[in-house]
Tab-separated table of C-alpha atoms and ligand atoms in Angstrom:
chain	number	residue	atom	x	y	z
J	1	UNK	CA	32.926	-6.559	89.559
J	2	UNK	CA	34.812	-6.253	86.343
J	3	UNK	CA	32.326	-5.485	83.537
J	4	UNK	CA	32.799	-6.801	80.051
J	5	UNK	CA	30.877	-5.299	77.195
J	6	UNK	CA	30.546	-7.818	74.395
J	7	UNK	CA	27.657	-6.100	72.552
J	8	UNK	CA	29.344	-4.029	69.846
J	9	UNK	CA	26.894	-5.144	67.286
J	10	UNK	CA	24.125	-3.239	69.287
J	11	UNK	CA	26.240	-0.212	69.805
J	12	UNK	CA	29.677	1.079	70.662
J	13	UNK	CA	30.918	3.707	73.045
J	14	UNK	CA	31.777	7.014	71.535
J	15	UNK	CA	35.474	7.437	71.128
J	16	UNK	CA	36.662	10.394	73.360
J	17	UNK	CA	38.439	11.779	70.329
J	18	UNK	CA	35.199	11.890	68.529
J	19	UNK	CA	33.459	13.738	71.445
J	20	UNK	CA	36.303	16.359	71.602
J	21	UNK	CA	35.978	17.000	67.941
J	22	UNK	CA	32.227	17.383	68.283
J	23	UNK	CA	32.152	19.732	71.240
J	24	UNK	CA	32.713	23.199	69.600
J	25	UNK	CA	29.838	22.534	67.258
J	26	UNK	CA	27.459	22.593	70.162
J	27	UNK	CA	28.652	26.004	71.537
J	28	UNK	CA	31.088	28.207	69.433
J	29	UNK	CA	30.478	26.928	65.953
J	30	UNK	CA	26.628	26.534	66.273
J	31	UNK	CA	25.709	28.290	63.065
J	32	UNK	CA	23.003	26.817	60.741
J	33	UNK	CA	24.904	25.501	57.614
J	34	UNK	CA	22.337	26.965	55.376
J	35	UNK	CA	22.986	30.598	56.678
J	36	UNK	CA	25.228	32.627	54.366
J	37	UNK	CA	27.237	34.359	57.133
J	38	UNK	CA	30.433	33.036	58.452
J	39	UNK	CA	28.772	31.046	61.379
J	40	UNK	CA	26.749	29.055	58.880
J	41	UNK	CA	29.531	28.645	56.291
J	42	UNK	CA	32.000	27.289	58.907
J	43	UNK	CA	29.287	24.518	59.774
J	44	UNK	CA	28.719	23.945	56.077
J	45	UNK	CA	32.575	23.534	55.404
J	46	UNK	CA	32.827	21.098	58.395
J	47	UNK	CA	29.987	19.090	57.137
J	48	UNK	CA	31.545	18.754	53.780
J	49	UNK	CA	34.827	17.737	55.204
J	50	UNK	CA	32.982	14.848	56.982
J	51	UNK	CA	31.300	13.967	53.815
J	52	UNK	CA	34.567	13.861	51.972
J	53	UNK	CA	36.003	11.527	54.804
J	54	UNK	CA	33.073	9.073	54.223
J	55	UNK	CA	33.187	9.371	50.451
J	56	UNK	CA	36.958	8.661	50.202
J	57	UNK	CA	36.562	5.835	52.649
J	58	UNK	CA	34.122	4.135	50.300
J	59	UNK	CA	35.674	5.119	46.923
J	60	UNK	CA	32.599	7.397	46.262
J	61	UNK	CA	32.171	10.971	45.268
J	62	UNK	CA	31.314	13.511	47.924
J	63	UNK	CA	27.927	14.338	46.354
J	64	UNK	CA	27.008	10.649	46.497
J	65	UNK	CA	26.852	10.694	50.335
J	66	UNK	CA	23.589	11.781	52.084
J	67	UNK	CA	23.441	12.260	55.946
J	68	UNK	CA	20.561	10.595	57.560
J	69	UNK	CA	19.410	9.946	61.192
J	70	UNK	CA	21.015	6.431	61.088
J	71	UNK	CA	20.916	3.092	59.473
J	72	UNK	CA	17.183	2.589	59.974
J	73	UNK	CA	16.529	5.853	57.879
J	74	UNK	CA	19.012	4.937	55.280
J	75	UNK	CA	17.520	1.537	54.718
J	76	UNK	CA	13.907	3.108	54.579
J	77	UNK	CA	15.116	5.884	52.223
J	78	UNK	CA	16.920	3.321	49.957
J	79	UNK	CA	14.097	0.803	49.561
J	80	UNK	CA	11.149	3.079	49.544
J	81	UNK	CA	12.944	5.658	47.498
J	82	UNK	CA	13.847	3.266	44.842
J	83	UNK	CA	10.497	1.487	44.911
J	84	UNK	CA	8.418	4.812	44.495
J	85	UNK	CA	10.689	6.219	41.785
J	86	UNK	CA	10.609	3.097	39.656
J	87	UNK	CA	6.904	2.136	39.837
J	88	UNK	CA	6.556	2.570	36.139
J	89	UNK	CA	9.138	-0.005	35.442
J	90	UNK	CA	7.975	-2.760	37.813
J	91	UNK	CA	6.874	-3.627	41.308
J	92	UNK	CA	9.175	-6.556	42.273
J	93	UNK	CA	11.843	-6.516	44.950
J	94	UNK	CA	14.300	-9.188	45.947
J	95	UNK	CA	15.819	-9.352	49.473
J	96	UNK	CA	16.989	-12.066	51.958
J	97	UNK	CA	15.023	-13.482	54.801
J	98	UNK	CA	17.836	-12.482	57.271
J	99	UNK	CA	17.825	-8.727	56.851
J	100	UNK	CA	17.513	-6.161	59.620
J	101	UNK	CA	14.125	-5.106	60.520
J	102	UNK	CA	14.693	-1.713	58.819
J	103	UNK	CA	14.745	-3.601	55.485
J	104	UNK	CA	12.255	-6.345	56.235
J	105	UNK	CA	9.640	-3.998	57.604
J	106	UNK	CA	10.118	-1.414	54.821
J	107	UNK	CA	9.505	-4.342	52.365
J	108	UNK	CA	6.478	-5.395	54.386
J	109	UNK	CA	5.080	-1.967	54.125
J	110	UNK	CA	5.704	-1.864	50.440
J	111	UNK	CA	3.862	-5.145	50.001
J	112	UNK	CA	0.815	-3.551	51.685
J	113	UNK	CA	0.693	-0.923	48.865
J	114	UNK	CA	1.034	-3.378	46.021
J	115	UNK	CA	4.740	-4.269	45.614
J	116	UNK	CA	5.853	-8.004	45.467
J	117	UNK	CA	8.675	-8.970	47.590
J	118	UNK	CA	10.790	-12.237	47.429
J	119	UNK	CA	12.519	-13.041	50.622
J	120	UNK	CA	15.253	-15.524	49.685
J	121	UNK	CA	16.422	-18.039	52.267
J	122	UNK	CA	20.020	-18.476	53.196
J	123	UNK	CA	21.992	-21.749	53.736
J	124	UNK	CA	23.122	-23.253	56.960
J	125	UNK	CA	25.991	-20.822	57.217
J	126	UNK	CA	23.688	-17.922	56.618
J	127	UNK	CA	24.944	-17.364	53.088
J	128	UNK	CA	22.812	-16.319	50.283
J	129	UNK	CA	23.549	-17.939	46.933
J	130	UNK	CA	23.924	-15.373	44.117
J	131	UNK	CA	22.410	-17.959	41.750
J	132	UNK	CA	19.257	-17.978	43.676
J	133	UNK	CA	19.228	-14.143	43.351
J	134	UNK	CA	19.628	-14.411	39.643
J	135	UNK	CA	16.782	-17.017	39.342
J	136	UNK	CA	14.369	-14.766	41.377
J	137	UNK	CA	14.730	-11.961	38.962
J	138	UNK	CA	11.770	-11.122	36.823
J	139	UNK	CA	11.037	-8.435	34.302
J	140	UNK	CA	9.327	-6.588	37.039
J	141	UNK	CA	12.267	-6.515	39.492
J	142	UNK	CA	13.299	-3.007	40.203
J	143	UNK	CA	15.447	-3.474	43.376
J	144	UNK	CA	17.672	-5.968	45.009
J	145	UNK	CA	18.552	-5.437	48.770
J	146	UNK	CA	21.085	-7.738	50.519
J	147	UNK	CA	22.786	-6.892	53.752
J	148	UNK	CA	26.623	-6.913	53.559
J	149	UNK	CA	27.112	-8.622	56.965
J	150	UNK	CA	24.565	-9.900	59.497
J	151	UNK	CA	24.152	-7.987	62.871
J	152	UNK	CA	23.267	-11.363	64.394
J	153	UNK	CA	25.337	-14.240	62.882
J	154	UNK	CA	28.079	-11.947	61.332
J	155	UNK	CA	28.140	-13.821	57.940
J	156	UNK	CA	29.449	-11.685	55.188
J	157	UNK	CA	27.494	-12.050	52.010
J	158	UNK	CA	28.942	-12.317	48.423
J	159	UNK	CA	28.024	-8.650	47.633
J	160	UNK	CA	30.291	-8.213	44.710
J	161	UNK	CA	28.855	-11.260	42.878
J	162	UNK	CA	25.212	-10.304	43.585
J	163	UNK	CA	26.078	-6.827	42.568
J	164	UNK	CA	27.495	-8.101	39.317
J	165	UNK	CA	24.177	-9.940	38.525
J	166	UNK	CA	22.085	-6.722	39.341
J	167	UNK	CA	24.365	-4.609	37.109
J	168	UNK	CA	24.068	-7.113	34.187
J	169	UNK	CA	20.296	-6.916	34.528
J	170	UNK	CA	20.234	-3.111	35.125
J	171	UNK	CA	18.523	-3.570	38.482
J	172	UNK	CA	19.225	-1.114	41.306
J	173	UNK	CA	21.274	-2.849	44.152
J	174	UNK	CA	21.129	-1.730	47.746
J	175	UNK	CA	23.277	-3.075	50.563
J	176	UNK	CA	22.917	-2.594	54.291
J	177	UNK	CA	26.470	-2.231	55.326
J	178	UNK	CA	25.844	-0.944	58.948
J	179	UNK	CA	27.734	-3.721	60.515
J	180	UNK	CA	30.748	-3.835	58.362
J	181	UNK	CA	31.255	-0.169	57.684
J	182	UNK	CA	34.417	1.003	59.678
J	183	UNK	CA	35.336	-2.521	60.496
J	184	UNK	CA	36.561	-3.938	57.175
J	185	UNK	CA	37.581	-2.083	53.975
J	186	UNK	CA	34.706	-1.607	51.487
J	187	UNK	CA	34.575	0.061	48.117
J	188	UNK	CA	31.243	0.834	46.218
J	189	UNK	CA	32.792	0.194	42.825
J	190	UNK	CA	34.252	-3.223	43.756
J	191	UNK	CA	30.882	-4.126	45.426
J	192	UNK	CA	28.743	-3.039	42.366
J	193	UNK	CA	26.317	-1.318	44.698
J	194	UNK	CA	24.062	1.607	43.755
J	195	UNK	CA	23.137	2.307	47.414
J	196	UNK	CA	24.773	1.543	50.726
J	197	UNK	CA	23.529	2.163	54.185
J	198	UNK	CA	25.867	3.211	57.085
J	199	UNK	CA	25.433	4.144	60.762
J	200	UNK	CA	27.817	5.959	63.051
J	201	UNK	CA	27.217	4.443	66.354
J	202	UNK	CA	28.560	1.003	65.228
J	203	UNK	CA	32.090	2.470	64.766
J	204	UNK	CA	32.471	4.521	67.994
J	205	UNK	CA	30.759	7.525	66.585
J	206	UNK	CA	27.615	9.186	68.089
J	207	UNK	CA	24.166	7.710	67.799
J	208	UNK	CA	21.338	9.083	65.639
J	209	UNK	CA	23.539	9.920	62.615
J	210	UNK	CA	24.190	7.737	59.586
J	211	UNK	CA	24.493	8.123	55.818
J	212	UNK	CA	23.375	6.583	52.520
J	213	UNK	CA	25.558	6.274	49.516
J	214	UNK	CA	23.579	6.978	46.480
J	215	UNK	CA	25.396	6.190	43.075
J	216	UNK	CA	25.219	9.261	40.790
J	217	UNK	CA	22.273	8.711	38.355
J	218	UNK	CA	20.222	6.509	40.621
J	219	UNK	CA	16.541	7.259	40.528
J	220	UNK	CA	15.088	8.033	43.999
J	221	UNK	CA	12.200	9.620	45.612
J	222	UNK	CA	12.799	11.790	48.619
J	223	UNK	CA	10.658	11.684	51.752
J	224	UNK	CA	11.815	14.620	53.698
J	225	UNK	CA	10.366	17.663	51.879
J	226	UNK	CA	11.482	21.146	53.142
J	227	UNK	CA	14.627	23.039	52.808
J	228	UNK	CA	17.452	22.608	50.235
J	229	UNK	CA	19.736	20.515	52.445
J	230	UNK	CA	21.572	17.415	51.300
J	231	UNK	CA	20.975	18.363	47.595
J	232	UNK	CA	17.214	18.369	48.297
J	233	UNK	CA	17.297	14.631	48.906
J	234	UNK	CA	16.753	15.065	52.646
J	235	UNK	CA	15.396	18.311	54.099
J	236	UNK	CA	16.060	19.429	57.736
J	237	UNK	CA	18.737	21.550	59.356
J	238	UNK	CA	21.811	19.216	59.653
J	239	UNK	CA	22.849	17.578	62.899
J	240	UNK	CA	26.227	19.310	62.721
J	241	UNK	CA	27.903	18.025	65.767
J	242	UNK	CA	26.808	14.344	65.076
J	243	UNK	CA	27.886	14.677	61.414
J	244	UNK	CA	31.365	16.050	62.555
J	245	UNK	CA	31.595	13.141	65.108
J	246	UNK	CA	30.666	10.524	62.344
J	247	UNK	CA	33.400	11.958	60.083
J	248	UNK	CA	36.047	11.752	62.779
J	249	UNK	CA	34.917	8.150	63.734
J	250	UNK	CA	35.445	7.201	60.090
J	251	UNK	CA	38.876	8.910	59.988
J	252	UNK	CA	40.032	6.855	63.209
J	253	UNK	CA	38.551	3.655	61.823
J	254	UNK	CA	40.315	4.198	58.365
J	255	UNK	CA	43.569	4.275	60.210
J	256	UNK	CA	43.110	1.560	62.777
J	257	UNK	CA	40.659	-0.778	60.991
J	258	UNK	CA	43.166	-3.306	59.555
J	259	UNK	CA	45.145	-3.803	62.837
J	260	UNK	CA	41.922	-3.918	64.786
J	261	UNK	CA	40.447	-6.510	62.387
J	262	UNK	CA	43.611	-8.763	62.840
J	263	UNK	CA	43.409	-8.529	66.599
J	264	UNK	CA	39.769	-9.076	66.884
J	265	UNK	CA	39.843	-12.145	64.481
J	266	UNK	CA	42.490	-13.724	66.918
J	267	UNK	CA	40.313	-12.970	69.973
J	268	UNK	CA	37.088	-14.121	68.133
J	269	UNK	CA	38.604	-17.498	67.274
J	270	UNK	CA	40.149	-17.895	70.767
J	271	UNK	CA	36.785	-17.291	72.225
J	272	UNK	CA	35.048	-19.798	69.861
J	273	UNK	CA	37.753	-22.354	70.678
J	274	UNK	CA	37.537	-21.801	74.378
J	275	UNK	CA	33.720	-22.179	74.358
J	276	UNK	CA	33.934	-25.473	72.314
J	277	UNK	CA	36.506	-26.905	74.554
J	278	UNK	CA	34.746	-26.177	77.792
J	279	UNK	CA	30.989	-26.594	76.849
J	280	UNK	CA	29.207	-29.439	75.292
J	281	UNK	CA	26.397	-29.341	72.712
J	282	UNK	CA	27.529	-26.086	71.354
J	283	UNK	CA	26.989	-24.862	67.816
J	284	UNK	CA	28.571	-21.840	66.077
J	285	UNK	CA	25.973	-19.959	64.135
J	286	UNK	CA	27.098	-18.330	60.693
J	287	UNK	CA	30.057	-18.992	58.500
J	288	UNK	CA	33.336	-20.012	60.240
J	289	UNK	CA	35.591	-17.718	58.184
J	290	UNK	CA	33.267	-15.423	56.041
J	291	UNK	CA	32.248	-13.632	59.165
J	292	UNK	CA	32.896	-10.245	60.860
J	293	UNK	CA	36.012	-10.213	62.912
J	294	UNK	CA	34.058	-8.987	65.962
J	295	UNK	CA	31.317	-11.520	65.829
J	296	UNK	CA	30.714	-14.684	67.867
J	297	UNK	CA	27.156	-16.169	67.699
J	298	UNK	CA	26.548	-19.553	69.580
J	299	UNK	CA	23.610	-21.778	70.340
J	300	UNK	CA	23.814	-24.229	73.213
J	301	UNK	CA	21.489	-27.086	73.152
J	302	UNK	CA	18.595	-26.998	75.738
J	303	UNK	CA	19.794	-23.608	76.989
J	304	UNK	CA	17.355	-20.683	76.641
J	305	UNK	CA	19.094	-17.672	75.229
J	306	UNK	CA	17.529	-15.117	77.379
J	307	UNK	CA	18.276	-16.928	80.763
J	308	UNK	CA	21.917	-17.372	79.615
J	309	UNK	CA	22.162	-13.547	78.852
J	310	UNK	CA	20.673	-12.608	82.235
J	311	UNK	CA	23.076	-14.950	84.132
J	312	UNK	CA	26.098	-13.649	81.961
J	313	UNK	CA	24.956	-10.070	82.894
J	314	UNK	CA	24.823	-10.943	86.710
J	315	UNK	CA	28.532	-12.010	86.004
J	316	UNK	CA	29.270	-8.610	84.487
J	317	UNK	CA	29.310	-9.762	80.779
J	318	UNK	CA	27.056	-7.956	78.451
J	319	UNK	CA	26.094	-9.743	75.266
J	320	UNK	CA	23.176	-10.200	72.904
U	1	PLP	N1	20.955	-2.385	59.803
U	1	PLP	C1	21.729	-3.122	60.596
U	1	PLP	C2	22.411	-4.401	59.949
U	1	PLP	C3	21.978	-2.856	61.960
U	1	PLP	O1	22.725	-3.741	62.715
U	1	PLP	C4	21.250	-1.795	62.545
U	1	PLP	C5	21.431	-1.582	63.912
U	1	PLP	O2	21.296	-2.298	64.865
U	1	PLP	C6	20.600	-0.941	61.635
U	1	PLP	C7	20.403	-1.380	60.261
U	1	PLP	C8	19.815	0.232	62.183
U	1	PLP	O3	20.828	1.142	62.450
U	1	PLP	P1	20.413	2.381	63.485
U	1	PLP	O4	20.522	2.041	64.808
U	1	PLP	O5	21.572	3.417	63.233
U	1	PLP	O6	19.093	3.086	62.994
């Protein structure tokens, strides 16, 4: 049976070019980047090359990129790190009700230890109104966290506008960009973000590696204490092969992203049209145009999602 994998929001296959680039760093180039000998320095140089690729992709500086174990750690670090560092200023956080669990559960944790969190609802299309963000700000607000694009419905949020509001009020602004990073061009200055989460396995890089962009001057508390790695923001010996793979995946995405997005948008809209023509009582969830090129999310009246997915799987189609 022909198998069709339609679950790229969950994870992607690692690009063979990425694997090829990673392989020597498991064997010949195995040095610890903290070591001063040539084995270590070779690893360190390769890490910084990967860091530069990610930084230039975002319009950031190399020293503003910190490698983490993935999107989840980046979100946890951003939210808890800013909350702990700014307790003297206030205890209020604003986020949306449709964030990934990594954001929502970090906020829930902070609520248990005395922080107050506003979870703003989104409209029918899954869009957050920047005016609602503005209204929710109090003199105790220390952080606003809004995802760039939804992993479920694919809606792309007005991050630039929300970032402008945050900047005017001098409030730290974090965006979980895990789903959009590597799929559409993004620039941290245009978005007005102070923190931005990324994950490698959503763009054909290896799993278990991600990054957090931290704008220079952002007050953060670190949670991994130990060695001097990542400018003391995140101790632990670097996952060198994964970092190299992540850098390669970003390099590939940078060169192919625009073409890929055009192609996927056509396929996405063709799939939506086909479903609407052939099936009754269907609803498209999320915004029709302000959505990721690779996302289709539908509900069918009276059809239970899980049974539909199991039946699709029996036909060789993997979806979420
Ligand atoms: N944030 C979003 C929007 C995601 O889609 C995901 C992954 O599903 C994550 C965070 C977590 O990323 P990771 O799997 O790298 O921890």
